XYZ file of C-alpha atoms in Angstrom:
743
model
C 88.201 102.408 115.435
C 90.593 102.861 112.507
C 90.770 99.921 110.102
C 94.034 98.081 109.569
C 95.584 97.850 106.114
C 94.705 94.134 106.019
C 91.059 94.922 106.774
C 91.020 97.582 104.042
C 92.361 95.100 101.479
C 89.831 92.417 102.472
C 87.012 94.960 102.280
C 87.958 96.085 98.761
C 88.313 92.481 97.576
C 84.755 91.662 98.672
C 83.114 94.719 97.074
C 81.758 94.937 93.509
C 84.253 96.415 91.040
C 82.130 99.548 90.536
C 82.398 100.448 94.227
C 86.173 99.947 94.154
C 86.498 102.277 91.156
C 84.276 104.834 92.880
C 86.323 104.778 96.085
C 89.564 105.612 94.254
C 88.026 107.845 91.589
C 89.395 105.447 88.990
C 87.864 103.698 85.973
C 88.703 101.283 83.165
C 90.887 104.092 81.776
C 92.865 104.396 85.001
C 93.764 107.601 86.832
C 94.502 110.907 85.144
C 97.598 112.985 85.919
C 95.850 115.228 88.451
C 94.528 112.208 90.365
C 98.013 110.650 90.389
C 99.525 113.821 91.866
C 96.839 113.937 94.569
C 97.249 110.243 95.413
C 101.027 110.567 95.650
C 100.664 113.551 97.984
C 98.262 111.553 100.185
C 100.094 108.218 100.214
C 103.712 109.002 99.349
C 105.980 106.921 97.097
C 105.490 103.184 96.735
C 108.550 102.354 98.821
C 109.147 100.380 101.993
C 110.329 102.692 104.770
C 113.625 101.066 105.715
C 116.015 102.522 108.322
C 118.284 105.127 106.677
C 121.821 104.063 105.883
C 124.350 105.533 108.313
C 126.575 108.358 107.128
C 130.344 107.939 107.088
C 130.724 109.568 110.502
C 127.812 107.601 111.991
C 129.407 104.387 110.716
C 132.803 105.258 112.213
C 131.193 106.266 115.518
C 129.273 102.970 115.728
C 132.525 101.040 115.243
C 134.155 103.038 118.037
C 131.416 101.834 120.413
C 133.063 98.401 120.398
C 133.983 97.620 124.058
C 137.616 96.919 123.153
C 137.941 100.162 121.223
C 136.329 102.107 124.080
C 138.878 100.603 126.475
C 141.739 101.752 124.236
C 140.166 105.196 123.782
C 140.069 105.668 127.565
C 143.726 104.643 127.890
C 144.645 106.940 124.995
C 142.819 109.879 126.603
C 144.433 109.319 130.007
C 147.888 109.009 128.440
C 147.334 112.269 126.591
C 146.125 113.989 129.763
C 149.257 112.810 131.606
C 151.457 114.247 128.791
C 152.525 110.743 127.772
C 152.183 111.615 124.096
C 154.151 108.649 122.783
C 151.793 106.204 124.465
C 148.756 108.170 123.289
C 149.982 108.188 119.675
C 150.746 104.456 119.624
C 147.387 103.457 121.132
C 145.555 105.935 118.876
C 147.245 104.483 115.787
C 146.046 101.006 116.754
C 142.474 102.279 117.065
C 142.585 104.004 113.667
C 144.018 100.953 111.894
C 141.469 98.579 113.437
C 138.467 100.757 112.576
C 139.769 101.513 109.065
C 140.323 97.851 108.131
C 136.813 96.887 109.290
C 135.237 99.862 107.494
C 136.881 99.210 104.134
C 136.235 95.441 104.191
C 132.527 95.862 104.992
C 132.211 98.724 102.482
C 133.542 96.377 99.809
C 130.918 93.781 100.723
C 128.103 96.355 100.763
C 129.126 97.533 97.285
C 128.651 93.958 96.047
C 125.200 93.873 97.665
C 124.242 97.132 95.942
C 125.269 95.661 92.583
C 122.917 92.746 93.229
C 120.110 95.164 94.102
C 120.515 97.003 90.795
C 119.785 93.770 88.917
C 116.191 93.650 90.235
C 113.296 94.721 87.983
C 112.149 98.234 88.885
C 109.296 99.024 86.465
C 105.661 98.081 85.960
C 103.031 98.706 83.257
C 99.964 100.765 84.267
C 96.977 102.293 82.482
C 96.732 106.063 82.969
C 94.312 108.271 81.071
C 93.479 105.304 78.839
C 97.091 104.658 77.772
C 99.513 101.932 78.780
C 102.596 103.435 80.423
C 105.730 101.848 81.889
C 106.688 103.524 85.165
C 108.994 102.846 88.099
C 107.568 100.796 90.963
C 107.982 103.732 93.335
C 105.679 105.893 91.157
C 102.641 103.598 91.531
C 99.762 104.986 93.629
C 96.472 103.572 95.009
C 93.859 103.525 92.235
C 96.344 102.754 89.452
C 95.353 100.017 86.991
C 98.240 97.562 86.631
C 98.806 95.085 83.778
C 100.482 91.849 84.839
C 102.129 89.232 82.612
C 104.387 86.230 83.179
C 107.640 87.247 84.863
C 106.302 90.508 86.288
C 106.808 91.509 89.910
C 103.621 92.474 91.744
C 104.313 96.163 92.541
C 101.745 96.691 95.327
C 98.746 95.038 96.999
C 96.244 94.632 94.149
C 92.601 93.623 93.676
C 92.277 91.686 90.417
C 89.747 92.923 87.855
C 90.396 90.255 85.213
C 92.625 87.194 85.020
C 93.373 84.412 82.541
C 95.307 81.265 83.524
C 96.868 83.411 86.239
C 99.359 81.779 88.638
C 101.370 83.720 91.207
C 104.445 82.671 93.200
C 104.032 83.773 96.820
C 106.963 81.835 98.304
C 108.680 85.063 99.391
C 105.619 85.825 101.543
C 104.335 82.413 102.613
C 107.080 79.888 101.876
C 104.740 77.819 99.663
C 106.680 76.413 96.718
C 103.622 75.695 94.512
C 102.262 78.717 92.578
C 98.829 79.940 93.654
C 95.938 80.281 91.207
C 94.220 83.680 91.286
C 90.846 84.757 89.929
C 89.048 88.070 89.511
C 85.599 87.370 90.971
C 84.640 88.963 94.335
C 85.177 86.669 97.307
C 83.304 85.865 100.506
C 83.223 88.385 103.343
C 84.003 85.578 105.801
C 87.724 85.629 104.940
C 89.893 86.671 107.903
C 93.449 86.652 106.481
C 94.525 88.603 103.370
C 96.534 85.603 102.159
C 93.267 83.663 101.792
C 91.932 86.167 99.240
C 91.714 84.457 95.823
C 91.395 87.795 93.993
C 94.277 89.647 95.683
C 97.954 89.802 94.744
C 100.629 91.040 97.107
C 103.689 93.203 96.680
C 106.821 91.066 96.397
C 105.042 88.168 94.636
C 105.887 87.196 91.054
C 103.678 86.223 88.119
C 104.495 82.645 87.102
C 102.108 82.380 84.158
C 98.997 83.908 82.648
C 97.900 87.512 82.461
C 95.774 89.801 84.604
C 94.693 93.353 85.244
C 94.139 94.818 88.691
C 93.636 97.980 90.708
C 96.153 99.036 93.353
C 94.727 99.109 96.903
C 97.742 99.608 99.204
C 101.266 100.835 98.473
C 104.559 101.184 100.343
C 104.569 100.452 104.059
C 100.789 99.895 104.015
C 101.158 96.691 101.969
C 101.264 93.208 103.486
C 104.940 93.195 102.504
C 105.500 96.549 104.205
C 103.807 95.476 107.442
C 106.389 92.711 107.862
C 109.183 95.196 107.088
C 108.070 97.346 110.021
C 109.251 94.577 112.356
C 112.810 95.149 111.110
C 113.074 98.644 112.609
C 113.800 97.260 116.057
C 117.467 97.557 117.126
C 119.649 94.498 116.646
C 120.044 92.275 119.702
C 123.635 91.473 120.792
C 124.983 88.407 118.995
C 127.171 85.630 120.387
C 130.272 87.504 119.176
C 129.162 90.783 120.769
C 128.470 89.082 124.085
C 131.830 87.296 123.995
C 133.849 90.444 123.261
C 131.945 92.347 125.959
C 132.597 89.550 128.470
C 136.331 89.520 127.724
C 136.526 93.317 127.933
C 134.907 93.362 131.368
C 137.270 90.608 132.497
C 140.252 92.771 131.508
C 138.712 95.859 133.123
C 138.321 93.998 136.418
C 141.920 92.802 136.261
C 143.111 96.332 135.440
C 141.183 97.929 138.295
C 142.756 95.527 140.790
C 146.242 95.859 139.298
C 146.111 99.662 139.009
C 144.971 100.028 142.618
C 147.671 97.654 143.890
C 150.460 99.271 141.829
C 149.406 102.782 142.800
C 149.526 101.917 146.514
C 152.741 99.877 146.345
C 154.711 102.414 144.288
C 153.314 105.393 146.181
C 154.124 103.901 149.588
C 157.561 102.570 148.641
C 158.808 105.357 146.363
C 156.910 108.264 147.985
C 156.141 109.854 144.619
C 152.401 109.689 144.071
C 152.457 111.378 140.637
C 154.985 108.846 139.414
C 152.897 106.114 141.052
C 149.774 107.186 139.128
C 151.637 107.349 135.808
C 153.218 103.950 136.431
C 149.854 102.444 137.453
C 148.304 103.680 134.205
C 151.223 102.200 132.291
C 150.500 98.867 133.948
C 146.897 99.186 132.765
C 148.183 99.759 129.239
C 150.560 96.840 129.608
C 147.774 94.536 130.715
C 145.625 95.445 127.711
C 146.079 93.449 124.484
C 146.113 96.646 122.409
C 146.378 94.794 119.131
C 143.248 92.732 119.804
C 140.838 94.946 117.798
C 143.273 94.887 114.890
C 143.985 91.150 115.183
C 140.237 90.448 115.335
C 139.556 92.676 112.323
C 142.399 91.189 110.262
C 141.222 87.684 111.152
C 137.665 88.474 110.127
C 138.790 90.225 106.937
C 140.897 87.223 105.959
C 137.880 84.998 106.589
C 135.669 87.295 104.488
C 138.109 87.144 101.569
C 138.344 83.357 101.818
C 134.548 83.076 101.832
C 134.182 85.443 98.866
C 136.093 82.872 96.805
C 133.371 80.370 97.742
C 130.496 82.565 96.484
C 129.720 84.148 99.863
C 129.430 87.890 100.544
C 130.067 88.839 104.180
C 128.170 92.056 104.971
C 129.125 92.199 108.654
C 132.570 90.953 109.645
C 131.484 89.977 113.170
C 129.079 87.445 111.667
C 131.983 85.215 110.566
C 132.751 84.210 114.156
C 129.041 83.747 114.826
C 128.977 81.500 111.767
C 131.538 79.218 113.355
C 129.695 79.203 116.690
C 126.356 78.097 115.185
C 125.041 74.928 116.786
C 121.531 75.244 115.299
C 120.872 76.208 111.684
C 117.263 77.058 110.879
C 116.379 77.076 107.209
C 113.483 77.321 104.823
C 112.696 74.288 102.666
C 112.282 75.626 99.143
C 115.531 75.949 97.209
C 117.663 74.862 100.163
C 116.595 71.281 100.692
C 114.760 71.172 97.361
C 115.665 72.018 93.767
C 113.145 74.902 93.685
C 111.526 73.552 90.523
C 108.407 71.455 90.004
C 108.859 68.118 88.222
C 106.440 65.393 87.168
C 107.206 62.659 89.682
C 104.440 60.088 89.033
C 102.068 59.126 86.218
C 99.929 56.256 87.479
C 96.569 54.622 86.776
C 93.775 54.394 89.351
C 95.451 51.327 90.902
C 98.631 53.394 91.487
C 100.651 51.507 88.851
C 102.838 53.467 86.448
C 100.999 54.121 83.188
C 102.426 55.390 79.903
C 98.875 56.099 78.693
C 98.399 58.614 81.512
C 101.675 60.344 80.576
C 100.826 60.415 76.851
C 97.331 61.860 77.361
C 98.618 64.438 79.875
C 101.350 65.422 77.414
C 98.880 65.936 74.559
C 96.600 68.024 76.785
C 99.445 70.369 77.777
C 100.979 70.421 74.296
C 97.835 71.473 72.438
C 96.373 73.999 74.881
C 96.537 77.580 73.598
C 96.568 79.369 76.959
C 99.810 80.334 78.664
C 101.369 77.188 80.036
C 101.626 77.167 83.795
C 104.419 75.610 85.822
C 102.662 72.206 85.893
C 102.236 72.121 82.114
C 105.924 72.906 81.684
C 106.794 70.073 84.078
C 104.731 67.629 81.985
C 106.286 68.720 78.694
C 109.839 68.616 80.055
C 109.412 65.171 81.638
C 109.631 63.348 78.319
C 109.403 64.687 74.788
C 106.762 62.903 72.683
C 106.262 63.331 68.941
C 102.526 64.018 68.747
C 102.433 66.155 65.592
C 102.728 63.145 63.278
C 99.813 61.203 64.762
C 97.483 63.899 66.128
C 95.701 67.027 64.989
C 94.040 69.576 67.248
C 90.296 70.067 66.714
C 89.079 72.284 69.559
C 89.700 73.380 73.135
C 87.585 73.995 76.253
C 89.572 76.510 78.372
C 90.203 76.243 82.090
C 88.021 78.147 84.534
C 87.978 78.304 88.322
C 84.469 76.921 88.675
C 85.139 73.701 86.713
C 88.800 73.442 87.796
C 89.664 71.561 84.620
C 90.435 72.136 80.937
C 90.105 69.966 77.829
C 91.603 69.719 74.376
C 90.080 67.734 71.524
C 92.407 66.017 69.054
C 91.922 63.810 66.028
C 93.669 60.491 66.605
C 93.408 57.447 64.312
C 90.135 58.651 62.774
C 88.475 59.464 66.101
C 88.078 62.753 67.947
C 89.344 62.362 71.511
C 88.522 64.820 74.296
C 91.359 64.807 76.863
C 90.514 66.415 80.180
C 92.989 67.426 82.898
C 92.153 69.013 86.252
C 91.485 68.713 89.967
C 90.781 65.117 90.981
C 87.378 65.751 92.576
C 86.325 67.831 89.571
C 87.325 65.099 87.101
C 85.675 62.278 89.078
C 82.347 64.165 89.009
C 82.197 64.001 85.204
C 83.430 60.411 84.809
C 81.245 57.329 84.461
C 83.959 54.729 83.753
C 87.587 53.977 84.557
C 90.298 52.255 82.555
C 93.116 49.958 83.726
C 95.393 48.701 80.939
C 92.928 48.148 78.067
C 89.958 47.198 80.248
C 87.150 49.724 80.838
C 84.732 49.272 83.753
C 81.847 51.263 85.302
C 82.914 53.845 87.878
C 80.838 52.631 90.804
C 80.850 54.334 94.215
C 83.334 51.855 95.696
C 85.855 52.645 92.969
C 85.212 56.382 93.359
C 85.989 56.089 97.060
C 89.182 54.159 96.266
C 90.223 56.840 93.777
C 89.647 59.657 96.275
C 91.478 57.705 98.985
C 94.502 57.239 96.731
C 94.360 60.927 95.842
C 94.404 61.795 99.551
C 97.338 59.418 100.090
C 99.341 61.095 97.336
C 98.443 64.531 98.678
C 99.438 63.332 102.129
C 102.854 62.456 100.736
C 103.270 66.058 99.618
C 102.343 65.687 95.946
C 100.325 68.144 93.878
C 97.885 65.805 92.071
C 95.830 66.206 88.880
C 93.576 63.628 87.224
C 93.497 62.663 83.533
C 90.345 61.464 81.728
C 89.169 61.141 78.138
C 86.164 60.465 75.901
C 85.937 59.502 72.236
C 83.596 61.237 69.748
C 82.779 60.645 66.073
C 85.163 62.359 63.650
C 82.365 64.480 62.170
C 81.840 66.374 65.470
C 83.935 69.538 65.182
C 82.519 71.931 67.820
C 82.736 71.191 71.529
C 81.528 72.810 74.748
C 81.601 72.266 78.522
C 78.549 70.004 78.139
C 80.787 67.480 76.363
C 82.826 67.048 79.541
C 80.562 64.243 80.733
C 80.607 60.440 80.796
C 84.401 60.541 80.680
C 86.746 57.612 81.307
C 89.265 58.320 84.060
C 92.771 57.050 83.270
C 94.719 57.977 86.400
C 96.771 60.697 88.045
C 99.842 62.810 87.459
C 101.690 63.895 90.608
C 104.151 66.780 90.935
C 106.806 67.572 93.499
C 109.651 69.989 94.173
C 112.254 67.226 94.662
C 115.080 67.338 97.203
C 118.577 68.215 96.058
C 120.966 65.303 95.664
C 123.435 67.126 97.917
C 120.926 67.871 100.700
C 121.071 64.580 102.630
C 124.910 64.219 102.576
C 125.342 67.857 103.618
C 122.880 67.461 106.497
C 124.864 64.447 107.684
C 128.115 66.414 107.424
C 126.643 69.303 109.428
C 125.457 66.856 112.073
C 128.948 65.391 112.464
C 130.235 68.947 112.910
C 127.831 69.598 115.764
C 125.239 71.622 113.838
C 121.576 70.653 114.178
C 119.393 71.651 111.218
C 115.787 72.687 111.833
C 113.286 73.495 109.080
C 111.079 76.569 109.591
C 108.767 77.009 106.608
C 105.509 78.648 105.692
C 104.647 75.732 103.397
C 102.020 73.190 104.462
C 102.899 70.266 106.721
C 102.222 67.503 104.154
C 104.621 68.831 101.526
C 107.206 69.679 104.177
C 107.038 66.196 105.730
C 107.651 64.483 102.384
C 110.746 66.532 101.556
C 112.226 66.402 105.061
C 111.742 62.649 105.269
C 113.515 62.189 101.929
C 116.606 64.072 103.171
C 116.767 62.202 106.472
C 115.257 64.690 108.918
C 113.033 63.568 111.788
C 109.375 64.086 110.835
C 107.818 62.044 113.647
C 106.397 65.206 115.161
C 105.854 68.214 112.894
C 104.575 71.358 114.596
C 102.356 73.706 112.569
C 101.768 77.401 113.130
C 98.241 76.775 114.427
C 99.690 74.870 117.395
C 101.765 77.900 118.422
C 98.824 80.281 118.823
C 98.555 81.261 122.489
C 101.381 78.953 123.607
C 103.410 80.079 126.641
C 107.059 81.028 126.224
C 108.171 78.207 128.542
C 106.372 75.561 126.465
C 107.608 77.072 123.211
C 111.218 76.991 124.444
C 110.941 73.254 125.113
C 109.097 72.648 121.836
C 111.655 74.646 119.838
C 114.496 72.612 121.316
C 112.871 69.209 120.759
C 111.233 69.697 117.340
C 113.074 69.409 114.022
C 110.416 70.525 111.532
C 107.971 73.442 111.802
C 105.443 74.108 109.013
C 102.789 76.685 108.082
C 104.583 79.345 110.139
C 103.977 83.073 110.068
C 106.952 85.493 110.158
C 106.214 86.179 113.843
C 106.294 82.440 114.629
C 109.717 82.068 113.008
C 111.126 84.921 115.047
C 109.651 83.541 118.277
C 111.266 80.147 117.667
C 114.662 81.748 116.964
C 114.492 83.814 120.159
C 113.450 80.802 122.252
C 116.384 78.769 120.941
C 118.736 81.620 121.851
C 117.323 81.746 125.380
C 118.124 78.039 125.670
C 121.793 78.913 125.107
C 122.056 78.103 121.400
C 123.830 80.145 118.743
C 121.331 80.232 115.882
C 121.726 80.879 112.176
C 118.757 81.395 109.844
C 118.753 80.953 106.066
C 115.891 82.541 104.136
C 115.132 84.562 101.020
C 111.621 85.949 101.444
C 110.062 88.909 103.184
C 108.493 86.392 105.563
C 112.021 85.353 106.606
C 113.381 88.844 107.317
C 112.233 89.141 110.987
C 113.773 85.752 111.806
C 117.027 86.680 110.042
C 117.238 89.882 112.058
C 116.679 88.000 115.333
C 119.224 85.241 114.577
C 122.889 85.432 115.560
C 123.651 85.032 111.853
C 121.116 86.045 109.201
C 121.847 84.369 105.866
C 120.211 85.201 102.547
C 120.837 84.654 98.825
C 121.479 86.948 95.881
C 118.025 86.226 94.423
C 116.231 87.175 97.652
C 113.942 90.178 98.032
C 115.727 93.404 99.033
C 114.285 93.401 102.547
C 115.722 89.923 103.183
C 119.142 90.957 101.877
C 119.060 94.098 104.037
C 118.360 91.955 107.116
C 121.106 89.442 106.353
C 124.650 89.384 107.711
C 125.824 87.036 104.976
C 124.616 86.662 101.374
C 125.141 83.485 99.368
C 125.604 83.709 95.622
C 124.420 80.100 95.506
C 121.544 78.801 97.650
C 123.202 75.662 98.971
C 123.778 73.993 102.319
C 127.219 72.980 101.026
C 128.236 76.642 100.880
C 126.977 77.062 104.440
C 129.058 74.112 105.604
C 132.182 75.742 104.142
C 131.287 79.026 105.836
C 130.813 77.396 109.227
C 134.243 75.750 109.022
C 135.835 79.051 107.980
C 134.168 80.783 110.927
C 135.603 78.219 113.337
C 139.097 78.745 111.932
C 138.776 82.509 112.383
C 137.527 82.120 115.946
C 140.333 79.661 116.727
C 142.972 82.210 115.725
C 141.232 85.006 117.653
C 141.137 82.922 120.833
C 144.748 81.872 120.200
C 145.847 85.520 120.303
C 143.664 86.375 123.294
C 145.023 83.533 125.406
C 148.630 84.171 124.422
C 148.465 87.955 124.635
C 146.392 88.218 127.799
C 148.398 85.617 129.741
C 151.727 87.096 128.585
C 150.667 90.626 129.523
C 149.307 89.464 132.856
C 152.559 87.627 133.604
C 154.630 90.691 132.732
C 152.483 92.973 134.859
C 152.491 90.442 137.706
C 156.278 90.634 137.590
C 156.229 94.441 137.484
C 153.912 94.687 140.487
C 156.123 92.406 142.565
C 159.290 94.082 141.352
C 158.031 97.528 142.270
C 157.715 96.316 145.863
C 161.029 94.468 146.209
C 163.315 96.688 144.122
C 164.425 100.163 145.173
C 163.674 101.407 141.660
C 160.899 100.919 139.129
C 161.587 97.698 137.201
C 160.400 99.284 133.932
C 159.699 102.815 132.817
C 156.132 103.467 131.545
C 157.307 103.830 127.933
C 159.257 100.577 128.249
C 156.097 98.762 129.348
C 154.233 100.093 126.327
C 157.112 99.351 123.951
C 157.501 95.813 125.306
C 153.772 95.215 124.897
C 153.757 96.678 121.405
C 156.741 94.641 120.196
C 155.147 91.444 121.465
C 151.817 92.289 119.820
C 153.480 93.127 116.499
C 154.972 89.647 116.496
C 151.435 88.257 116.679
C 150.097 89.889 113.490
C 150.795 86.678 111.601
C 148.234 84.766 113.671
C 145.394 85.294 111.119
C 147.416 83.205 108.647
C 148.083 80.435 111.161
C 146.599 77.003 110.572
C 143.940 75.563 112.857
C 143.871 71.909 113.894
C 141.303 69.763 112.088
C 140.003 68.542 115.455
C 139.261 72.115 116.520
C 136.813 72.783 113.664
C 134.792 69.614 114.222
C 132.529 71.230 116.837
C 130.911 74.645 117.401
C 133.154 77.050 119.308
C 131.804 79.631 121.734
C 133.281 82.213 124.064
C 134.346 80.768 127.425
C 135.403 83.708 129.587
C 136.034 81.495 132.623
C 138.479 79.410 130.594
C 140.345 82.539 129.426
C 140.498 83.849 133.014
C 141.847 80.567 134.377
C 144.418 80.371 131.572
C 145.626 83.903 132.399
C 145.844 83.240 136.132
C 147.694 79.922 135.700
C 150.019 80.554 132.736
C 150.778 84.247 133.438
C 152.404 83.827 136.876
C 154.345 80.800 135.587
C 156.214 83.093 133.203
C 156.974 85.380 136.163
C 159.024 82.743 137.977
C 162.134 83.669 136.012
C 161.462 87.389 136.507
C 161.291 86.974 140.279
C 164.449 84.866 140.247
C 166.201 87.737 138.476
C 164.856 90.239 141.029
C 166.245 88.252 143.951
C 169.639 88.038 142.259
C 169.620 91.831 141.906
C 168.821 92.494 145.586
């Protein structure tokens, strides 16, 4: 059986480096030019195979498949066949204007998206034939040796060969906000998921700090990133807007079929001219159709798109604006939406969980004097509070971090004494400590205290904090050389705890969305503990958090209920997110999804409205209907209100136009029976309809009542039908009174 790309990556990450080099014909000097040419011929360019962009004619044809446009095309064709050229020209002009406005507005938005795409880094540094070379990401092939530094984008799926203080941000793949430490040593063969590999980096990730060198294993669509992209090739499901327009179109078609049949029989039997009866019946069909609807809808949506562009929102697909207003459930990731998307030092406490300035000062000196590249946690410590350590301290030595010890130490001279300050994982620090300090009192670190320390560490971790411990030991001033062996008999001072804090605007915006009828659900790949802390702080219900493990093997019926009742989902895979979106839609909800990673793209594609940000990966932006230039729930709130205004004006025209047309045609049908002549000539019906519709072109600029935008608005075909049937004939009362006066 052929191995999957995930299995291939796991296999190469568990082999010795020599075997990996042998498999690809590579070495410490990288590939030579001939090997690169062969590899590119075998594997193709390092690009994700996305669906091709439609040509101009394909784009125009897809817009003509709109049910309303098809209805007008049929009427136009029949009018032309019946030699009613004036009617055919008028209807055809409406079709052209509607399609053209939509095309140019969306083309403008897509041009803005392309400008964003051009801002993304597109090169990487590789070793080929023993020389470092900067090449485009698409030119990378399996077997290439890649050099990675802080700020670099991981260009493919890579097995690390060497790494120093190497931290990678994988939030675009997993949703985890905390950078992941990576190492170069081979890992256990028991690993089942590629994301568990400590010596693998994935395409789409970014280097936060440190440096590394690795060999490329998979490229293009064979990467972990590419496998998720394959899910995006499925055709788009109909959205709430599509279903609403289709429902209204079929309502009008049913009315037309009944009216055309009745008019044809009545006129044919009373006037005895069946050709004239057919032409008149078709004119009634034209008269019943709100011909300007495609144009009114497009102008409404275009106006909404322009209004939203002023609020830092790019609308890629005009139809998504109405869907925006109909959203009653907004699913969102946590990082950067609810949180500030930056790690800060939240706590510095002693072992009794009381705030301690000593813990902060020692942690600061450790981060300040280390010579390795500072990771995101070190930067958080140094930015928390600036301390002047140069005047009182002098660096003596350093014991670098490694993955086995999970700690690092610096040695400084302070007040005539050499002080070793150690910072690292709590369990690793506790192992090398023999005493603890509270205030100025130092006591033996007995087992009971150790247990208390570990319990407090677990409590902090349970609250979503990333926790490190701080310890120290004093040495005589004449000792100048230090080693790992000196990290013993330390005195533990306390902990430093980090968090990606919630935005100040998150809680008020969530409350505002709730009052407007929008329920917010969090769907994240981050772990449940971190997610619970953040969601609780912004006021979301965290009484029952569902993790991805609980969804394995669950039936669709149970998942539908769970999706409806649960507010927060954590540790989700991309497939889980999509399943939840689809289940919510089957429960009758209109769902929006906000995300920026490759792991969010399948869910964005499935949602009625896919929302991304300008800093998102290309695949996420390609899947989105709307792109935010600022990742903020406040911007979303503005967009939802704008969508409701647009929908309100669309429905306003539909109800007015459809009921007016139905009333006119109801009068014409009755008049054709009672009067000895046709009440209106076919061209008069069309002209009357056109003049009325032209008067409605100002509707997109009409105001919408504040009460109307306070709740989600959806298509209600039954309501439109009842409005037509009730209001239309009422307007015919005066027409029938006129007929009877003329008899």
